[in-house]
Coordinates of C-alpha atoms and ligand atoms in Angstrom, one line a residue:
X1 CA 0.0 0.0 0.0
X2 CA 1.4 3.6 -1.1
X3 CA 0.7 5.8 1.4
X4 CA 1.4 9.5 0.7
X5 CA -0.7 11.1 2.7
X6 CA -1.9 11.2 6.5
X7 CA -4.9 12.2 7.9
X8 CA -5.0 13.7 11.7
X9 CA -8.4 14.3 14.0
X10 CA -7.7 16.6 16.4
X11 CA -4.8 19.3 16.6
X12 CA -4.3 18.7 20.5
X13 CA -0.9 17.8 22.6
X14 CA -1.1 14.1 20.4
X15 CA -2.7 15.5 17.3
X16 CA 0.7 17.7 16.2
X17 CA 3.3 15.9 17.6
X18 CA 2.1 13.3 15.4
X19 CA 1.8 15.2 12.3
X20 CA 5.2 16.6 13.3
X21 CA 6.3 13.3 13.1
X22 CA 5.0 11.7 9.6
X23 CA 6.1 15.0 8.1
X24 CA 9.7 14.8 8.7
X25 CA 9.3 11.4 8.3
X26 CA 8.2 12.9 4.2
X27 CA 4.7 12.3 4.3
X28 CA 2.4 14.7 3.8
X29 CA -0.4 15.6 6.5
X30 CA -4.2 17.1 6.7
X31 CA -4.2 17.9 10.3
X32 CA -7.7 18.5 11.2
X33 CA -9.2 20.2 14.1
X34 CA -13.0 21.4 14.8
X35 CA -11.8 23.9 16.5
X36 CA -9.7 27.0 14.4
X37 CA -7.4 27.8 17.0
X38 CA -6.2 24.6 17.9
X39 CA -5.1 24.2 14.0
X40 CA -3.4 27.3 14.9
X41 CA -2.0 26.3 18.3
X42 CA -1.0 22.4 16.8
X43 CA 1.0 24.0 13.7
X44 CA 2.6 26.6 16.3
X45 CA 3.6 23.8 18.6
X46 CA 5.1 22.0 15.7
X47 CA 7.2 25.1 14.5
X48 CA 8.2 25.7 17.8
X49 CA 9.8 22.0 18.2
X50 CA 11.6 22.4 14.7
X51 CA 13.4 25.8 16.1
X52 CA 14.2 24.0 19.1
X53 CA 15.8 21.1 16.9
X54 CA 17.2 24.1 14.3
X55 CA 18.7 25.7 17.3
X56 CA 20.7 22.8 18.2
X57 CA 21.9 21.9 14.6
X58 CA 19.7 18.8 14.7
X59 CA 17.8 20.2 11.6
X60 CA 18.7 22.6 8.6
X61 CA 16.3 25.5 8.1
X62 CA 15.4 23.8 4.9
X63 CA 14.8 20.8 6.4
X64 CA 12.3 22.6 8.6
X65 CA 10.9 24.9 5.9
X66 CA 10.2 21.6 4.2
X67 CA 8.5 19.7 7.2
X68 CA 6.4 22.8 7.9
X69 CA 4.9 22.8 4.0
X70 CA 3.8 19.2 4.2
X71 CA 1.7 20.2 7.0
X72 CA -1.7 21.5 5.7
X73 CA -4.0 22.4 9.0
X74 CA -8.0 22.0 8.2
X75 CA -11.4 23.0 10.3
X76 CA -12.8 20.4 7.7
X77 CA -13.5 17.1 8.1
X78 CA -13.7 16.5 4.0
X79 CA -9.8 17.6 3.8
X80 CA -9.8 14.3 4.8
X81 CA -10.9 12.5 1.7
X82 CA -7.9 12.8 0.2
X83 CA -6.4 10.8 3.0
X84 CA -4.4 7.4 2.5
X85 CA -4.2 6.5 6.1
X86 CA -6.1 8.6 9.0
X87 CA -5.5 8.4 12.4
X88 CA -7.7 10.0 15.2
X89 CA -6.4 11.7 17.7
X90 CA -9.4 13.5 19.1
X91 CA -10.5 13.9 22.9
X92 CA -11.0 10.8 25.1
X93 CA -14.7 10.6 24.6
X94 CA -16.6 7.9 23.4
X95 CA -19.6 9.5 21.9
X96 CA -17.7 11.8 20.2
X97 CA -15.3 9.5 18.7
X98 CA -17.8 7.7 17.6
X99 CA -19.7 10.0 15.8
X100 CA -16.6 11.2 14.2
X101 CA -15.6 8.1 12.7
X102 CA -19.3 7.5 11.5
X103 CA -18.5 10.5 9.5
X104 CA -15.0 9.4 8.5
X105 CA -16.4 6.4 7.8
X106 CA -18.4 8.2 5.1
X107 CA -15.6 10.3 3.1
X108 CA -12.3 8.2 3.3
X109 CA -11.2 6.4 0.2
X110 CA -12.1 2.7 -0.2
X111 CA -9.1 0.6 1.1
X112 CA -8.1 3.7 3.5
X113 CA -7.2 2.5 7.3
X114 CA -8.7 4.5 9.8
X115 CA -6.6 4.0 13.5
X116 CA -7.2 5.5 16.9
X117 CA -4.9 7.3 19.4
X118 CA -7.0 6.5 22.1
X119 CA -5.7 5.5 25.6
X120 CA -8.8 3.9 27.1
X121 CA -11.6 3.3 24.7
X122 CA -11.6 -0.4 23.4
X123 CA -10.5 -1.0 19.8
X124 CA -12.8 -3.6 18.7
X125 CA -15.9 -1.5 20.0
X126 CA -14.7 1.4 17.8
X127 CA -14.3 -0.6 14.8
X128 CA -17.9 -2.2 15.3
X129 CA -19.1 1.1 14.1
X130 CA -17.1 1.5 10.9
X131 CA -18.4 -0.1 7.8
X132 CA -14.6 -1.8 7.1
X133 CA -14.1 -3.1 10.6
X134 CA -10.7 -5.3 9.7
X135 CA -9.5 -1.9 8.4
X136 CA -9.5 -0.2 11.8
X137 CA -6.6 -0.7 14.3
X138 CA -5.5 1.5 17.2
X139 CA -1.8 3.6 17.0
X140 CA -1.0 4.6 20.7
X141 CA 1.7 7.3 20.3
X142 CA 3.0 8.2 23.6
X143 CA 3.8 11.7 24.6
X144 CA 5.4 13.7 24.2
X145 CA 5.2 12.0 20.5
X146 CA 8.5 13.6 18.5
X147 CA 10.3 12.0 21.8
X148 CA 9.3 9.0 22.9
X149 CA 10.0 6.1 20.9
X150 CA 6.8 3.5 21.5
X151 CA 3.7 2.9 19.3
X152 CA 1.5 0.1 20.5
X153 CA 0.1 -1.1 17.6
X154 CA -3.2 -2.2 19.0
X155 CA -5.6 -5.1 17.3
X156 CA -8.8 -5.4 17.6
X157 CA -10.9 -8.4 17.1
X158 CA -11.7 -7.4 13.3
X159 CA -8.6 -5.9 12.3
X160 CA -7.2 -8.2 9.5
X161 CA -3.4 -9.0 9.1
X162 CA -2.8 -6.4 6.2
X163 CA -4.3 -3.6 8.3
X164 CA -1.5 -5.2 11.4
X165 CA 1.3 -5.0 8.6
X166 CA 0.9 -1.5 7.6
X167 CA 0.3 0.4 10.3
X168 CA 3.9 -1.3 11.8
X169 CA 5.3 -0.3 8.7
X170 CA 3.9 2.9 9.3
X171 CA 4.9 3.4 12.4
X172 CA 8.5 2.4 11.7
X173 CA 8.2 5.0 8.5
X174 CA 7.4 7.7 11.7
X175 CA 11.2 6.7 13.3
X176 CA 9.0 4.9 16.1
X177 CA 9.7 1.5 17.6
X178 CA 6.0 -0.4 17.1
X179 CA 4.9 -3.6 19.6
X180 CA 1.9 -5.2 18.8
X181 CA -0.5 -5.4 21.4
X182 CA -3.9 -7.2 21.6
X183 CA -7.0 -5.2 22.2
X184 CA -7.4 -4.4 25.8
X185 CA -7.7 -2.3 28.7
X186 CA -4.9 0.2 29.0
X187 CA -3.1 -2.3 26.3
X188 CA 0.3 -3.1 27.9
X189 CA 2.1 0.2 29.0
X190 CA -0.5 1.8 31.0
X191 CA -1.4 -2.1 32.6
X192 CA 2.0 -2.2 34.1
X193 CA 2.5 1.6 34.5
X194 CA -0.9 2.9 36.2
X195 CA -1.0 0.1 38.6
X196 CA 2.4 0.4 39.8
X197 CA 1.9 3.8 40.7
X198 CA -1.0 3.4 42.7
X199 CA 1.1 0.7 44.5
X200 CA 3.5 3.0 45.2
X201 CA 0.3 5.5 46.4
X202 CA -0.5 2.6 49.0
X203 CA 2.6 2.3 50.0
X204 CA 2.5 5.6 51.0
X205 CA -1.1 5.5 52.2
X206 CA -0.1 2.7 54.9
X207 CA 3.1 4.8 56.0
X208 CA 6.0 2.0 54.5
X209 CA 7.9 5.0 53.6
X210 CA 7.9 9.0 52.5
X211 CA 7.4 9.6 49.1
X212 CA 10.7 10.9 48.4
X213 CA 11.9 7.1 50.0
X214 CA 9.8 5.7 47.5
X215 CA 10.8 7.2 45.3
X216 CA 14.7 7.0 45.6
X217 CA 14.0 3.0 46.0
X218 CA 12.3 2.4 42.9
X219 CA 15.3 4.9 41.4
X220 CA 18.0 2.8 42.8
X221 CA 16.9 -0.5 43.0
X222 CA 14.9 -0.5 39.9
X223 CA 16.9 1.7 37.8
X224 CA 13.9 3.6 37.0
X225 CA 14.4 6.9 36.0
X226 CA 11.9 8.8 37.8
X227 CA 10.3 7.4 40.9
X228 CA 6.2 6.2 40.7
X229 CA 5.3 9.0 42.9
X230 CA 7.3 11.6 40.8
X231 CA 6.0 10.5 37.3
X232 CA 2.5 10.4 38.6
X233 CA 3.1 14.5 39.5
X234 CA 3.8 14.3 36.1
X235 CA 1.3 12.2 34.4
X236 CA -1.9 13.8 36.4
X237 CA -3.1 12.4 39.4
X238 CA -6.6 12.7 37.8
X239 CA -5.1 10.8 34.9
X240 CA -3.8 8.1 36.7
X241 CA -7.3 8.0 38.8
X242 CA -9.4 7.8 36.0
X243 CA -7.0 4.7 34.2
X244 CA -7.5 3.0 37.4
X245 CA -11.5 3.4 37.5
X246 CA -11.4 1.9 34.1
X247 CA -9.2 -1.4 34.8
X248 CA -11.7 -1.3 38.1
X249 CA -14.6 -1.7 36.0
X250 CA -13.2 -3.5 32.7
X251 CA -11.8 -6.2 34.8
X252 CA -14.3 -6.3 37.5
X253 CA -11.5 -7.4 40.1
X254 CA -10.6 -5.5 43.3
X255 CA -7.0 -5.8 42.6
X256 CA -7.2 -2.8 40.5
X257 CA -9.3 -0.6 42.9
X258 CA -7.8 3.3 43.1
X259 CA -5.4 3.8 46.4
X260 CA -7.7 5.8 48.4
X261 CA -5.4 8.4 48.9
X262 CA -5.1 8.8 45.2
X263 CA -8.9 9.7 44.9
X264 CA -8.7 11.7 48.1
X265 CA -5.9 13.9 46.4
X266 CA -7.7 14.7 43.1
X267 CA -11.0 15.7 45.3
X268 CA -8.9 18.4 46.7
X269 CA -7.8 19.3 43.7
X270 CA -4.0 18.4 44.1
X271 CA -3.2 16.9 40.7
X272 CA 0.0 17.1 40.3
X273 CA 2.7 19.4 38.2
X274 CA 0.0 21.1 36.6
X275 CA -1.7 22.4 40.0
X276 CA 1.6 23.0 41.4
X277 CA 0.7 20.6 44.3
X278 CA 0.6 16.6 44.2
X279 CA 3.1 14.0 45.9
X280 CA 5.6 17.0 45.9
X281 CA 5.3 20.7 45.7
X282 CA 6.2 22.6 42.3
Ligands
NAD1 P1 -6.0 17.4 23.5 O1 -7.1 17.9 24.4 O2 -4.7 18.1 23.6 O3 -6.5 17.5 22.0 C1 -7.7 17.1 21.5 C2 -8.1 17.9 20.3 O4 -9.3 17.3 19.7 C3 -8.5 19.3 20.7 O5 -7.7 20.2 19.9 C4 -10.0 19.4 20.3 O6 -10.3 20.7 19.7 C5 -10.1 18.3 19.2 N1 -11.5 17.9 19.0 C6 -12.4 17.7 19.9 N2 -13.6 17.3 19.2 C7 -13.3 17.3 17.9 C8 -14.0 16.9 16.8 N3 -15.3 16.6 16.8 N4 -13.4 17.0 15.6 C9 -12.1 17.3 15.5 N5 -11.4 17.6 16.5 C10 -11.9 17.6 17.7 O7 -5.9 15.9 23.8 P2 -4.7 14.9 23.6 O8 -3.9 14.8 24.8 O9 -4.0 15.3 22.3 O10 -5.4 13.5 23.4 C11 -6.0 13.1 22.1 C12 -6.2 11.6 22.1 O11 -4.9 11.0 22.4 C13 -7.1 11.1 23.2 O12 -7.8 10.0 22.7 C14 -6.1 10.6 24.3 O13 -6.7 9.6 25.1 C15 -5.0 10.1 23.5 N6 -3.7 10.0 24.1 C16 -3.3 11.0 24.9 C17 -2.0 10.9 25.5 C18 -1.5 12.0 26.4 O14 -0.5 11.8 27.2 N7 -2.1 13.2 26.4 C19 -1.2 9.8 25.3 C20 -1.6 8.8 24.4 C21 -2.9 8.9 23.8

């Protein structure tokens, strides 16, 4: 399959670094957004990443000149028919992903794959919408996307084999490092991740040790290099709540269930870095 041309819903944090991505990668992007000044927010972000890199010498101002004209931002959804591959990186709702790709569904080019960038919604209930259900697969870019290397390649219980091949190939196109993943909750970063953090919130909880000890001991004797307590700062401790309530409920076993001290921290609104108060103070 020659794909040329990448589709984007949503112009968000995900949305640009991921047309960032396939267009230094060569390919040219439609990044769509409903909104007209997230298009205009996603292409800044993305120009602001190339002068970082054209600062340190890691791009040439052609190369970013050159990036920057494969981009083509959009407020409409028909840009997208002249997609060969879309990917949706819209926000976390289910009703609203799903009437997007019912409209998708509608305009895309026979043959064209349609993937998600969702972190919690299940593939194969997506794809149960779409009229081509074997050619929808999830793409879970991690963030922020220009850095981090991992896409989980995510298949659902339609997706046939060729969609599987091409999206890995696409991925590895992007300079990422693709693992494929069967459809399920969290898939396998955030199973391991999310839970091990609110481990580390229990721990904490039941007085085994101050955070910073935690911490440091996961540091050290895990070579991990942030501690649980530190990354969840990072990640949102609403985030990490609300990946927890879903593996809670998915699952339907206790061993999941949210630290209380996690839920007690995002009802007083200490979420982390971007309140300036969670584990730690910022
Ligand atoms: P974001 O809020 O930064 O961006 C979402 C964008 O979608 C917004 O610009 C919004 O205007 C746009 N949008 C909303 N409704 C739309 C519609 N009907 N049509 C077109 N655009 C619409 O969110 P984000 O962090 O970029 O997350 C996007 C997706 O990626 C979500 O599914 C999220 O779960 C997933 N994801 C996020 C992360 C992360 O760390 N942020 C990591 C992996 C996956």
């Amino acid at each position: 399959m020659n794909i040329q041309t990448i589709g984007i819903i949503g112009a968000g944090q995900m949305g640009n670094g991921i047309a960032q991505v396939f267009a230094t990668a060569g390919l040219n992007v439609i990044m769509h957004d409903i909104n007209e000044a997230a298009v205009r927010g996603g292409i800044a972000t993305v120009t602001a990443n190339l002068d970082r890199a054209l600062a340190k010498s890691k791009i040439t101002a052609e190369d970013k000149q050159a990036t920057l004209s494969r981009i083509v931002g959009s407020v409409e959804l028909s840009g997208l028919a002249e997609a060969d591959f879309v990917i949706e990186a819209a926000t976390e709702n289910l009703e609203l992903k799903q009437s997007l790709l019912k409209s998708v569904d509608a305009l895309i080019k026979p043959g064209t794959i349609v993937a998600t960038n969702t972190s919690s919604i299940s593939i194969t209930r997506l794809a149960a919408h779409m009229s081509h259900p074997e050619q929808f697969i999830g793409l879970h870019f991690f963030n922020p996307v220009p850095v981090m290397a991992l896409v989980e390649v995510v298949r659902g219980m339609q997706t046939s084999d060729e969609t599987v091949a091409v999206s890995q190939e696409l991925a590895k196109k992007a300079g990422k490092s693709p693992i494929l993943v069967k459809n399920s909750p969290g898939f396998v970063v955030n199973r391991l991740l999310v839970p091990m953090i609110n481990e580390a919130v229990l721990a904490l909880q039941e007085g085994l040790a101050a955070a910073e000890e935690i911490d440091a001991g996961m540091k050290l004797g895990a070579n991990h290099p942030i501690g649980p307590l530190a990354l969840a700062d990072l990640i949102g401790l609403d985030t990490c709540l609300a990946i927890m309530e879903v593996f809670y409920r998915d699952f339907n076993d206790p061993k999941y269930r949210p630290a209380t001290l996690l839920r007690e921290m995002v009802d007083a609104g200490y979420l982390g870095r971007k309140t300036k108060r969670g584990f730690y103070q910022y």
